[in-house]
CSV table of N, CA and C in Angstrom, one decimal:
chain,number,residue,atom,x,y,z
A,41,UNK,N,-13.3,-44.4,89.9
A,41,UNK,CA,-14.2,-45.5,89.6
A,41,UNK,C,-14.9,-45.2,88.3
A,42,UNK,N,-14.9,-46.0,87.3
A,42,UNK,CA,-15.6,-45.9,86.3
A,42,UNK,C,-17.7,-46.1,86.5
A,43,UNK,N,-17.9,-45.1,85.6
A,43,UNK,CA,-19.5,-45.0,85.7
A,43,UNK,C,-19.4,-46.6,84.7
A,44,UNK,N,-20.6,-46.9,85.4
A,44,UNK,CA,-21.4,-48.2,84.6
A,44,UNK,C,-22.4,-48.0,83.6
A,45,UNK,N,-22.3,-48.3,82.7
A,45,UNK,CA,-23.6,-48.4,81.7
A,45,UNK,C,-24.3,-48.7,81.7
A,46,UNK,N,-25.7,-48.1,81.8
A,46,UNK,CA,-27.0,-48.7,82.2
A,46,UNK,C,-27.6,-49.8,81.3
A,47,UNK,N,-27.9,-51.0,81.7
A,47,UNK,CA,-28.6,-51.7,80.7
A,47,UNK,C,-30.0,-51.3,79.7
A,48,UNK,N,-29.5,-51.5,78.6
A,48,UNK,CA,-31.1,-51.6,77.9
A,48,UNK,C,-31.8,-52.8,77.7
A,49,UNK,N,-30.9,-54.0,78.1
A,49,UNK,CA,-31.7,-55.1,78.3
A,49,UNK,C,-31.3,-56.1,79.4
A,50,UNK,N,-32.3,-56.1,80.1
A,50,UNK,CA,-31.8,-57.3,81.3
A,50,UNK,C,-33.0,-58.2,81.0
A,51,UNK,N,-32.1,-59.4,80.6
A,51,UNK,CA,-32.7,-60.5,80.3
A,51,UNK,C,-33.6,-61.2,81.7
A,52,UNK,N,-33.0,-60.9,83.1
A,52,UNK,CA,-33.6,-61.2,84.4
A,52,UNK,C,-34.9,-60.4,84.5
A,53,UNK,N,-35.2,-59.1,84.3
A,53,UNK,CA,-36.1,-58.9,85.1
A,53,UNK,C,-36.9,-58.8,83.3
A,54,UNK,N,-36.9,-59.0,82.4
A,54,UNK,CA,-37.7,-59.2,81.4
A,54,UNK,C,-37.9,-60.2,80.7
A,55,UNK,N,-37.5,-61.1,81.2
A,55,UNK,CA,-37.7,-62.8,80.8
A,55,UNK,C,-38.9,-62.9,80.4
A,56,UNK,N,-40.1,-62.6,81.3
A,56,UNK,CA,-41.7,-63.0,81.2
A,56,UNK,C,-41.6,-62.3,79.6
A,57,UNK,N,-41.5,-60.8,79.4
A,57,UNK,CA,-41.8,-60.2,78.7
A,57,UNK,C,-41.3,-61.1,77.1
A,58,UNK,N,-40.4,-61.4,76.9
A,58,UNK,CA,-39.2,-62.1,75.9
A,58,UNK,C,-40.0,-63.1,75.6
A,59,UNK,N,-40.3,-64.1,77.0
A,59,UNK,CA,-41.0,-65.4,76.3
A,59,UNK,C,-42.4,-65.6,75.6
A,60,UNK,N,-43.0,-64.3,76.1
A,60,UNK,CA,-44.3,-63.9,75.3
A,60,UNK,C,-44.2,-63.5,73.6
A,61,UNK,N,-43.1,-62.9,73.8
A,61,UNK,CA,-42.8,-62.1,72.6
A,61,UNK,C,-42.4,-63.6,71.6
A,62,UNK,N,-42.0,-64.0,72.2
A,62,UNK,CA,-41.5,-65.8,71.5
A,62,UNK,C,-42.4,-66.2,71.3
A,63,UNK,N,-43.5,-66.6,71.9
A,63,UNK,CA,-44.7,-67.4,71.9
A,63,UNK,C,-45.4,-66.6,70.5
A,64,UNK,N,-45.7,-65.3,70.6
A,64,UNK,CA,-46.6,-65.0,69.9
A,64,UNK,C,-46.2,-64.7,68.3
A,65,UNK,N,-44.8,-64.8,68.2
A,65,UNK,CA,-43.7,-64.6,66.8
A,65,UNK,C,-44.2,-66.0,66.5
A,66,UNK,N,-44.0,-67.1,67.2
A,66,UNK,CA,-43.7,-68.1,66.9
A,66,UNK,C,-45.3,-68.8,66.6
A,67,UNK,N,-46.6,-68.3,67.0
A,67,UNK,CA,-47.5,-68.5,66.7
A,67,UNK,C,-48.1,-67.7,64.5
A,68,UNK,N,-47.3,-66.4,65.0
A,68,UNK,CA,-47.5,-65.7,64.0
A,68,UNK,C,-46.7,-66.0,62.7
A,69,UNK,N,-45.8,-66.3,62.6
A,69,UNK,CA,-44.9,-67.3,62.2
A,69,UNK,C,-45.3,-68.5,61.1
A,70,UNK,N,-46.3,-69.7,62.4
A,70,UNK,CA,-46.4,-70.7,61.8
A,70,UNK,C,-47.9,-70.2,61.4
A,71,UNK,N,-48.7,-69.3,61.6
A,71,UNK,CA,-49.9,-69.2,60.9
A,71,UNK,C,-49.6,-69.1,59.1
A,72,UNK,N,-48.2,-68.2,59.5
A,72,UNK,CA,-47.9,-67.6,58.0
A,72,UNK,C,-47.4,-68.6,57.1
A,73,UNK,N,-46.8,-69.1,57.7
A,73,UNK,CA,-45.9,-70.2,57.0
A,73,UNK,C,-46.9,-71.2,56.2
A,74,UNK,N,-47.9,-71.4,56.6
A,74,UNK,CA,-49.1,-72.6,56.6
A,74,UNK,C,-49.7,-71.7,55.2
A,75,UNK,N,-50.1,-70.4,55.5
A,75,UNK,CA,-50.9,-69.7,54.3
A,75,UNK,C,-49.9,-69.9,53.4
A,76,UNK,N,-48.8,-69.3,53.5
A,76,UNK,CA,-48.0,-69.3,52.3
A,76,UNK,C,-47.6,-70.1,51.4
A,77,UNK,N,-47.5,-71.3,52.1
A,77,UNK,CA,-47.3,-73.0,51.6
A,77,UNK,C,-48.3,-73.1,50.7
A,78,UNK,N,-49.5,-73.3,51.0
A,78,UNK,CA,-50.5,-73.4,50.3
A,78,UNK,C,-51.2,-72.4,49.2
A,79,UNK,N,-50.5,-71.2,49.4
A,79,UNK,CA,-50.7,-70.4,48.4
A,79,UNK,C,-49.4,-70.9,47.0
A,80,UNK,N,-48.7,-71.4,47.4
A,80,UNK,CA,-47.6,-71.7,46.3
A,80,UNK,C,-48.1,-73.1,45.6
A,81,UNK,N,-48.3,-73.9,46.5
A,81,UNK,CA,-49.3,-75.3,46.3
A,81,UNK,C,-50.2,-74.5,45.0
A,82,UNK,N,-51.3,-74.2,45.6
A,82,UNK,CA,-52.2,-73.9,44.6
A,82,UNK,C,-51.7,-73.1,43.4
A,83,UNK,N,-51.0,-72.3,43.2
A,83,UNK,CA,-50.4,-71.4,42.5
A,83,UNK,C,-50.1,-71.9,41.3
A,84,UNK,N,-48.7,-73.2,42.4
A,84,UNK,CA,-48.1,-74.5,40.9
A,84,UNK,C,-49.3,-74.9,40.4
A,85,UNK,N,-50.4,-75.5,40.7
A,85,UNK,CA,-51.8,-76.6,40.6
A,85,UNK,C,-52.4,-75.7,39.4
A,86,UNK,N,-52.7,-74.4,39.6
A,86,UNK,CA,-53.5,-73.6,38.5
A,86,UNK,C,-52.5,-73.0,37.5
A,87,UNK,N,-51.4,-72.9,37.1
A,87,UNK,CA,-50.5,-73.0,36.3
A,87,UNK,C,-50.8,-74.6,35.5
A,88,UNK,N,-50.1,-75.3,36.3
A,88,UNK,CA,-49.5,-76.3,35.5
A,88,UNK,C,-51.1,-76.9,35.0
A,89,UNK,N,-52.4,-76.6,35.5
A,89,UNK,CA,-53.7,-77.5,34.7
A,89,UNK,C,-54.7,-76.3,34.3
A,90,UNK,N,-53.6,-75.1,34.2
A,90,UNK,CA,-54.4,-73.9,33.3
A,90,UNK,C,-55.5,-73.5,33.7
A,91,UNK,N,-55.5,-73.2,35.4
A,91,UNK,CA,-56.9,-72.6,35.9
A,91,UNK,C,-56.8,-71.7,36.1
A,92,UNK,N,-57.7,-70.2,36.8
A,92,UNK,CA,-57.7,-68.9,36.8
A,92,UNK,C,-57.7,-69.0,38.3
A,93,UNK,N,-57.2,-69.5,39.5
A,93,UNK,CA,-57.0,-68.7,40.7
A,93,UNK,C,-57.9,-70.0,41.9
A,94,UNK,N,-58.6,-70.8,41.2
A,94,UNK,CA,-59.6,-71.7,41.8
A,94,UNK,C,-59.0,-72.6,42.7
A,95,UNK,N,-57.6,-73.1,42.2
A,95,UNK,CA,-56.6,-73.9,43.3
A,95,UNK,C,-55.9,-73.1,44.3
A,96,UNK,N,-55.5,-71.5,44.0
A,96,UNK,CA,-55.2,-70.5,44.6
A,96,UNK,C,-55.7,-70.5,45.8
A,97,UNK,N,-57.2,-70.0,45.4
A,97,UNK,CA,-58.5,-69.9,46.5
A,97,UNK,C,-58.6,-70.9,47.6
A,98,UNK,N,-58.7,-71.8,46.9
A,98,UNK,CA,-59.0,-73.5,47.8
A,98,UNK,C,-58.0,-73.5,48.7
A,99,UNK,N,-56.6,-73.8,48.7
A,99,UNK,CA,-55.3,-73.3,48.9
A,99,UNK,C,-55.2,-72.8,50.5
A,100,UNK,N,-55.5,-71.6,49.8
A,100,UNK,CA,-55.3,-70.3,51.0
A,100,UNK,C,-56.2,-70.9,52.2
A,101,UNK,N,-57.7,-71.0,51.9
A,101,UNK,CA,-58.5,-71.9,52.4
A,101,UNK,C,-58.4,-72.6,53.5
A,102,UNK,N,-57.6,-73.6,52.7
A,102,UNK,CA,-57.3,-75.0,53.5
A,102,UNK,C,-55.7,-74.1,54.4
A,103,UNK,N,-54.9,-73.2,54.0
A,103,UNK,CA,-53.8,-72.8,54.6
A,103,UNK,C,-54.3,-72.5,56.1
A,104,UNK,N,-55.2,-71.2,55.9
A,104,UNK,CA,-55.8,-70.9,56.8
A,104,UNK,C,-56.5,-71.5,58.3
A,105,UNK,N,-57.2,-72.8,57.6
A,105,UNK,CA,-57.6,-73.6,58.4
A,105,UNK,C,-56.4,-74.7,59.2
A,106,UNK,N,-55.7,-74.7,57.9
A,106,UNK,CA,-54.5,-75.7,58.4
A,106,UNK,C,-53.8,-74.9,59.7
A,107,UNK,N,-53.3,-73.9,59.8
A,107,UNK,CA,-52.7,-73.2,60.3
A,107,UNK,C,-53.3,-72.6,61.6
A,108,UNK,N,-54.7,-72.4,61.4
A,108,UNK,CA,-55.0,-72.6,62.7
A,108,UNK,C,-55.2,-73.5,63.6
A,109,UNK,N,-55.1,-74.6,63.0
A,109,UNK,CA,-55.8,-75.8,63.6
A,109,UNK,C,-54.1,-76.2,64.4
A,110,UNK,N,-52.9,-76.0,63.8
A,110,UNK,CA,-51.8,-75.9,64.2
A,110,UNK,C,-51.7,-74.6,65.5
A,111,UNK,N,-51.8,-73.8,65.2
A,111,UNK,CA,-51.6,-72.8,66.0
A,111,UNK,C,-52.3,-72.9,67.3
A,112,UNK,N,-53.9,-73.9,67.4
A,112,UNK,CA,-54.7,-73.9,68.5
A,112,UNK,C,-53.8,-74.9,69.2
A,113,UNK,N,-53.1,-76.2,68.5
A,113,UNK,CA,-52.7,-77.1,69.4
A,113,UNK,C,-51.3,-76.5,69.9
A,114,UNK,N,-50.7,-75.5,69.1
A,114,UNK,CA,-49.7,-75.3,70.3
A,114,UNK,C,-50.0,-74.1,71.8
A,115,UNK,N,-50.9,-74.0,71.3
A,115,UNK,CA,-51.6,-72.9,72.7
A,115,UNK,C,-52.0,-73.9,73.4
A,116,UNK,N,-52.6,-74.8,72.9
A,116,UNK,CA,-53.2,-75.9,74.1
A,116,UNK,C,-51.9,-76.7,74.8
A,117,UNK,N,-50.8,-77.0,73.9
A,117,UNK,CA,-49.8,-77.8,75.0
A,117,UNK,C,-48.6,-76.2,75.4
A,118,UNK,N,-48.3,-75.1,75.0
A,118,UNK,CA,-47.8,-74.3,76.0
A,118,UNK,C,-48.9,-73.9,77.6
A,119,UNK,N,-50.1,-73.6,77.2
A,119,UNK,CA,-51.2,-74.1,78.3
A,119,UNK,C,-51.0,-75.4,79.0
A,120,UNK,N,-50.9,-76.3,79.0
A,120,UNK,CA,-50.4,-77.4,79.6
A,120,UNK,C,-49.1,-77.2,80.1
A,121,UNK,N,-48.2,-77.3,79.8
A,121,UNK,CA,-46.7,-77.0,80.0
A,121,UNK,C,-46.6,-75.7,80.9
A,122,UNK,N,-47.4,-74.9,81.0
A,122,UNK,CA,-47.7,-73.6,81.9
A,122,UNK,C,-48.3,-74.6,83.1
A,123,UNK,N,-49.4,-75.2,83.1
A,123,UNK,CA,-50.2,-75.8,84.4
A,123,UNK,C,-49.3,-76.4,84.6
A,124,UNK,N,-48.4,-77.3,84.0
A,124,UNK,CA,-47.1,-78.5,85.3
A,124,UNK,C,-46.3,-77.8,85.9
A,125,UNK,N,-45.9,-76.7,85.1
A,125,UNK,CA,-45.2,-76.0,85.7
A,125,UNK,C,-45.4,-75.6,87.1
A,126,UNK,N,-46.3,-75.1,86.9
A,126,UNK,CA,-47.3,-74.3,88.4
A,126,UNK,C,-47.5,-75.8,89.2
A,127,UNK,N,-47.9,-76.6,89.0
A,127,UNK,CA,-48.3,-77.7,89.8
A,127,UNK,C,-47.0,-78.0,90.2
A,128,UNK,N,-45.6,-78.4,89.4
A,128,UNK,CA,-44.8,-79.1,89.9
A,128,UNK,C,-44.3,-78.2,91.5
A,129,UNK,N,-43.9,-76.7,91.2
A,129,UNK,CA,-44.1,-75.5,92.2
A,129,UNK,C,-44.4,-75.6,93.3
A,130,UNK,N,-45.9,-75.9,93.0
A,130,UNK,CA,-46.2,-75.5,94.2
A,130,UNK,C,-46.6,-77.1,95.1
A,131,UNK,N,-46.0,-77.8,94.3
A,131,UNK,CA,-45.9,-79.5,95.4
A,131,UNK,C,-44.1,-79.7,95.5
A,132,UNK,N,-43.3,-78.1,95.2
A,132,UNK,CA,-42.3,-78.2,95.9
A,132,UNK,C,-41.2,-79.4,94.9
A,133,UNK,N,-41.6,-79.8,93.9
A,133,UNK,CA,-41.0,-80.2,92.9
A,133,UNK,C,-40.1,-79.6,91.8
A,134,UNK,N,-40.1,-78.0,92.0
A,134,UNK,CA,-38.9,-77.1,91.0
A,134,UNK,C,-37.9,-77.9,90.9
């Protein structure tokens, strides 16, 4: 009888663990994405009208805020999407 290979990943009993790890890439992710955007934004802006870093600044700024303001609303509807879940459950609607 051949020995079996032990898993290094079972996607069954580590699912919880995976989908966190997703949530929080995917949060960290679009935080960055949002700074970075706006760091290039401003970047072109103070080049092309010969400023020293001022559209940079502003930029980053508004990235930062942009990006969280993004990142709160997807915590608030995976929060949501978490509570139907549990509701649908436990009125036996899986």
């Amino acid at each position: 009888m051949p020995k079996q290979k032990k898993k290094i990943f079972d996607y069954k009993r580590d699912r919880p663990w995976i989908e966190n790890l997703y949530i929080v890439t995917q949060l960290g992710l679009t935080m960055a994405g949002c700074i970075a955007f706006c760091f290039f934004v401003g970047l072109y802006l103070d080049k092309w009208l010969g400023t020293r870093g001022i559209f940079i600044t502003i930029f980053i700024i508004l990235g930062v805020i942009g990006g969280a303001n993004v990142v709160y609303r997807q915590i608030i509807e995976i929060m949501e999407q978490q509570e139907n879940d549990t509701t649908n459950s436990e009125n036996g609607n899986a």
